[in-house]
PDB file of C-alpha atoms in Angstrom:
ATOM      1  CA  MET A  27     -11.574 -12.057  13.728  1.00  0.00           C
ATOM      2  CA  SER A  28      -8.515  -9.933  14.324  1.00  0.00           C
ATOM      3  CA  LYS A  29      -5.220 -11.644  13.537  1.00  0.00           C
ATOM      4  CA  GLY A  30      -2.083 -11.208  15.619  1.00  0.00           C
ATOM      5  CA  ILE A  31       0.861  -9.848  13.635  1.00  0.00           C
ATOM      6  CA  LEU A  32       4.546  -9.398  14.477  1.00  0.00           C
ATOM      7  CA  VAL A  33       6.202  -6.424  12.693  1.00  0.00           C
ATOM      8  CA  VAL A  34       9.978  -6.642  12.167  1.00  0.00           C
ATOM      9  CA  ASP A  35      12.146  -3.819  10.780  1.00  0.00           C
ATOM     10  CA  ASP A  36      15.342  -2.178  12.004  1.00  0.00           C
ATOM     11  CA  ALA A  37      13.859   1.261  11.328  1.00  0.00           C
ATOM     12  CA  ALA A  38      11.431   2.338  14.074  1.00  0.00           C
ATOM     13  CA  PHE A  39       9.535   4.671  11.711  1.00  0.00           C
ATOM     14  CA  MET A  40       8.919   1.789   9.265  1.00  0.00           C
ATOM     15  CA  ARG A  41       7.553  -0.396  12.071  1.00  0.00           C
ATOM     16  CA  MET A  42       5.305   2.455  13.128  1.00  0.00           C
ATOM     17  CA  MET A  43       4.059   3.013   9.584  1.00  0.00           C
ATOM     18  CA  VAL A  44       3.241  -0.665   9.033  1.00  0.00           C
ATOM     19  CA  LYS A  45       1.643  -0.876  12.485  1.00  0.00           C
ATOM     20  CA  ASP A  46      -0.548   2.159  11.757  1.00  0.00           C
ATOM     21  CA  VAL A  47      -1.796   0.659   8.480  1.00  0.00           C
ATOM     22  CA  LEU A  48      -2.525  -2.728  10.071  1.00  0.00           C
ATOM     23  CA  THR A  49      -4.326  -1.176  13.044  1.00  0.00           C
ATOM     24  CA  LYS A  50      -6.394   1.062  10.774  1.00  0.00           C
ATOM     25  CA  TYR A  51      -7.602  -2.025   8.910  1.00  0.00           C
ATOM     26  CA  GLY A  52      -8.531  -3.841  12.124  1.00  0.00           C
ATOM     27  CA  TYR A  53      -5.517  -6.105  12.541  1.00  0.00           C
ATOM     28  CA  ASN A  54      -3.951  -6.705  15.933  1.00  0.00           C
ATOM     29  CA  VAL A  55      -0.214  -6.013  16.164  1.00  0.00           C
ATOM     30  CA  LEU A  56       1.083  -8.400  18.853  1.00  0.00           C
ATOM     31  CA  GLY A  57       4.617  -7.035  18.939  1.00  0.00           C
ATOM     32  CA  GLU A  58       7.611  -5.695  17.084  1.00  0.00           C
ATOM     33  CA  ALA A  59      11.287  -6.506  16.715  1.00  0.00           C
ATOM     34  CA  GLU A  60      14.208  -4.522  15.342  1.00  0.00           C
ATOM     35  CA  ASN A  61      16.271  -7.404  13.922  1.00  0.00           C
ATOM     36  CA  GLY A  62      16.048 -11.038  12.907  1.00  0.00           C
ATOM     37  CA  ALA A  63      17.391 -12.390  16.209  1.00  0.00           C
ATOM     38  CA  LYS A  64      14.703 -10.508  18.169  1.00  0.00           C
ATOM     39  CA  ALA A  65      12.102 -11.602  15.585  1.00  0.00           C
ATOM     40  CA  ILE A  66      12.884 -15.264  16.275  1.00  0.00           C
ATOM     41  CA  GLU A  67      12.622 -14.686  20.060  1.00  0.00           C
ATOM     42  CA  LYS A  68       9.339 -12.790  19.685  1.00  0.00           C
ATOM     43  CA  TYR A  69       7.959 -15.456  17.354  1.00  0.00           C
ATOM     44  CA  LYS A  70       8.608 -18.143  19.985  1.00  0.00           C
ATOM     45  CA  GLU A  71       7.159 -15.936  22.723  1.00  0.00           C
ATOM     46  CA  LEU A  72       4.055 -14.595  20.935  1.00  0.00           C
ATOM     47  CA  GLY A  73       3.187 -17.213  18.305  1.00  0.00           C
ATOM     48  CA  PRO A  74       1.757 -14.647  15.858  1.00  0.00           C
ATOM     49  CA  ASP A  75      -0.533 -15.569  12.951  1.00  0.00           C
ATOM     50  CA  LEU A  76       1.711 -13.582  10.627  1.00  0.00           C
ATOM     51  CA  VAL A  77       5.139 -11.930  10.532  1.00  0.00           C
ATOM     52  CA  ILE A  78       5.874  -8.886   8.358  1.00  0.00           C
ATOM     53  CA  MET A  79       9.663  -8.726   8.118  1.00  0.00           C
ATOM     54  CA  ASP A  80      12.281  -6.519   6.522  1.00  0.00           C
ATOM     55  CA  ILE A  81      15.005  -8.341   4.552  1.00  0.00           C
ATOM     56  CA  THR A  82      18.000  -6.139   5.366  1.00  0.00           C
ATOM     57  CA  MET A  83      18.649  -5.878   9.116  1.00  0.00           C
ATOM     58  CA  PRO A  84      21.637  -5.992  11.476  1.00  0.00           C
ATOM     59  CA  GLU A  85      22.675  -9.138  13.404  1.00  0.00           C
ATOM     60  CA  VAL A  86      20.347 -11.635  11.734  1.00  0.00           C
ATOM     61  CA  ASP A  87      18.834 -10.633   8.387  1.00  0.00           C
ATOM     62  CA  GLY A  88      15.275 -11.347   7.325  1.00  0.00           C
ATOM     63  CA  ILE A  89      16.141 -14.348   5.163  1.00  0.00           C
ATOM     64  CA  GLN A  90      17.971 -16.121   7.983  1.00  0.00           C
ATOM     65  CA  ALA A  91      15.123 -15.263  10.362  1.00  0.00           C
ATOM     66  CA  VAL A  92      12.576 -16.770   7.925  1.00  0.00           C
ATOM     67  CA  LYS A  93      14.584 -20.008   7.849  1.00  0.00           C
ATOM     68  CA  GLU A  94      14.761 -20.134  11.658  1.00  0.00           C
ATOM     69  CA  ILE A  95      11.063 -19.334  12.125  1.00  0.00           C
ATOM     70  CA  LYS A  96      10.165 -22.024   9.571  1.00  0.00           C
ATOM     71  CA  LYS A  97      12.213 -24.531  11.645  1.00  0.00           C
ATOM     72  CA  ILE A  98      10.138 -23.577  14.708  1.00  0.00           C
ATOM     73  CA  ASN A  99       6.875 -23.713  12.762  1.00  0.00           C
ATOM     74  CA  PRO A 100       6.884 -24.987   9.155  1.00  0.00           C
ATOM     75  CA  ALA A 101       3.396 -23.486   8.713  1.00  0.00           C
ATOM     76  CA  ALA A 102       4.516 -19.976   9.782  1.00  0.00           C
ATOM     77  CA  LYS A 103       3.101 -17.208   7.593  1.00  0.00           C
ATOM     78  CA  ILE A 104       5.587 -14.496   6.632  1.00  0.00           C
ATOM     79  CA  VAL A 105       5.461 -11.426   4.381  1.00  0.00           C
ATOM     80  CA  MET A 106       8.832  -9.893   3.485  1.00  0.00           C
ATOM     81  CA  CYS A 107       9.567  -6.195   2.976  1.00  0.00           C
ATOM     82  CA  SER A 108      12.278  -5.065   0.634  1.00  0.00           C
ATOM     83  CA  ALA A 109      13.602  -1.924  -0.933  1.00  0.00           C
ATOM     84  CA  MET A 110      13.491  -1.597  -4.700  1.00  0.00           C
ATOM     85  CA  GLY A 111      16.235  -3.536  -6.460  1.00  0.00           C
ATOM     86  CA  GLN A 112      16.470  -6.430  -3.992  1.00  0.00           C
ATOM     87  CA  GLN A 113      15.062  -8.955  -6.463  1.00  0.00           C
ATOM     88  CA  ALA A 114      17.576 -11.722  -5.677  1.00  0.00           C
ATOM     89  CA  MET A 115      16.977 -11.384  -1.943  1.00  0.00           C
ATOM     90  CA  VAL A 116      13.205 -11.446  -2.414  1.00  0.00           C
ATOM     91  CA  ILE A 117      13.498 -14.677  -4.424  1.00  0.00           C
ATOM     92  CA  GLU A 118      15.718 -16.163  -1.712  1.00  0.00           C
ATOM     93  CA  ALA A 119      13.186 -15.143   0.960  1.00  0.00           C
ATOM     94  CA  ILE A 120      10.310 -16.739  -0.970  1.00  0.00           C
ATOM     95  CA  GLN A 121      12.377 -19.928  -1.392  1.00  0.00           C
ATOM     96  CA  ALA A 122      13.072 -19.855   2.364  1.00  0.00           C
ATOM     97  CA  GLY A 123       9.322 -19.864   2.973  1.00  0.00           C
ATOM     98  CA  ALA A 124       7.984 -16.304   2.825  1.00  0.00           C
ATOM     99  CA  GLY A 125       4.442 -16.196   1.433  1.00  0.00           C
ATOM    100  CA  ASP A 126       4.581 -12.782  -0.238  1.00  0.00           C
ATOM    101  CA  PHE A 127       6.576  -9.558  -0.285  1.00  0.00           C
ATOM    102  CA  ILE A 128       5.923  -5.845  -0.277  1.00  0.00           C
ATOM    103  CA  VAL A 129       8.254  -3.215  -1.692  1.00  0.00           C
ATOM    104  CA  LYS A 130       9.259  -0.019   0.104  1.00  0.00           C
ATOM    105  CA  PRO A 131       8.035   2.689  -0.034  1.00  0.00           C
ATOM    106  CA  PHE A 132       4.856   0.979   1.181  1.00  0.00           C
ATOM    107  CA  GLN A 133       1.398   1.535  -0.195  1.00  0.00           C
ATOM    108  CA  ALA A 134      -1.251   0.830   2.462  1.00  0.00           C
ATOM    109  CA  ASP A 135      -3.412  -1.224   0.094  1.00  0.00           C
ATOM    110  CA  ARG A 136      -0.433  -3.375  -0.932  1.00  0.00           C
ATOM    111  CA  ILE A 137       0.338  -4.179   2.725  1.00  0.00           C
ATOM    112  CA  ILE A 138      -3.272  -5.242   3.312  1.00  0.00           C
ATOM    113  CA  GLU A 139      -3.395  -7.201   0.057  1.00  0.00           C
ATOM    114  CA  ALA A 140      -0.267  -9.175   1.068  1.00  0.00           C
ATOM    115  CA  VAL A 141      -1.613  -9.789   4.598  1.00  0.00           C
ATOM    116  CA  LYS A 142      -4.942 -11.079   3.246  1.00  0.00           C
ATOM    117  CA  LYS A 143      -3.199 -13.268   0.652  1.00  0.00           C
ATOM    118  CA  VAL A 144      -0.857 -14.916   3.152  1.00  0.00           C
ATOM    119  CA  LEU A 145      -3.405 -15.315   5.936  1.00  0.00           C
ATOM    120  CA  GLY A 146      -5.851 -16.789   3.433  1.00  0.00           C
TER     121      GLY A 146
END
């Protein structure tokens, strides 16, 4: 069964890249958001099975968005994206409730591995 995924990144090309990989592997991308505030809105609106979210974004960052989404749904499944060298932020995101993380630049198989791990 195809899962519904919300892709969140402030860079349009990164959203497109992640979306392309997910689609190629048979996942359904329900929507996208360009910052944490929009991610929270879209989460409420779409109720995705999984959120793939960048850590560093304008307005509301990924860590704050994870905390807010977890308040809405404590069982929410979230995979964080980070650039190399954001170790402390990744740890904070995992503590906030993210299930896994992927490091930019993305490898398609790593994205799918994280999605499968978090979705169970």
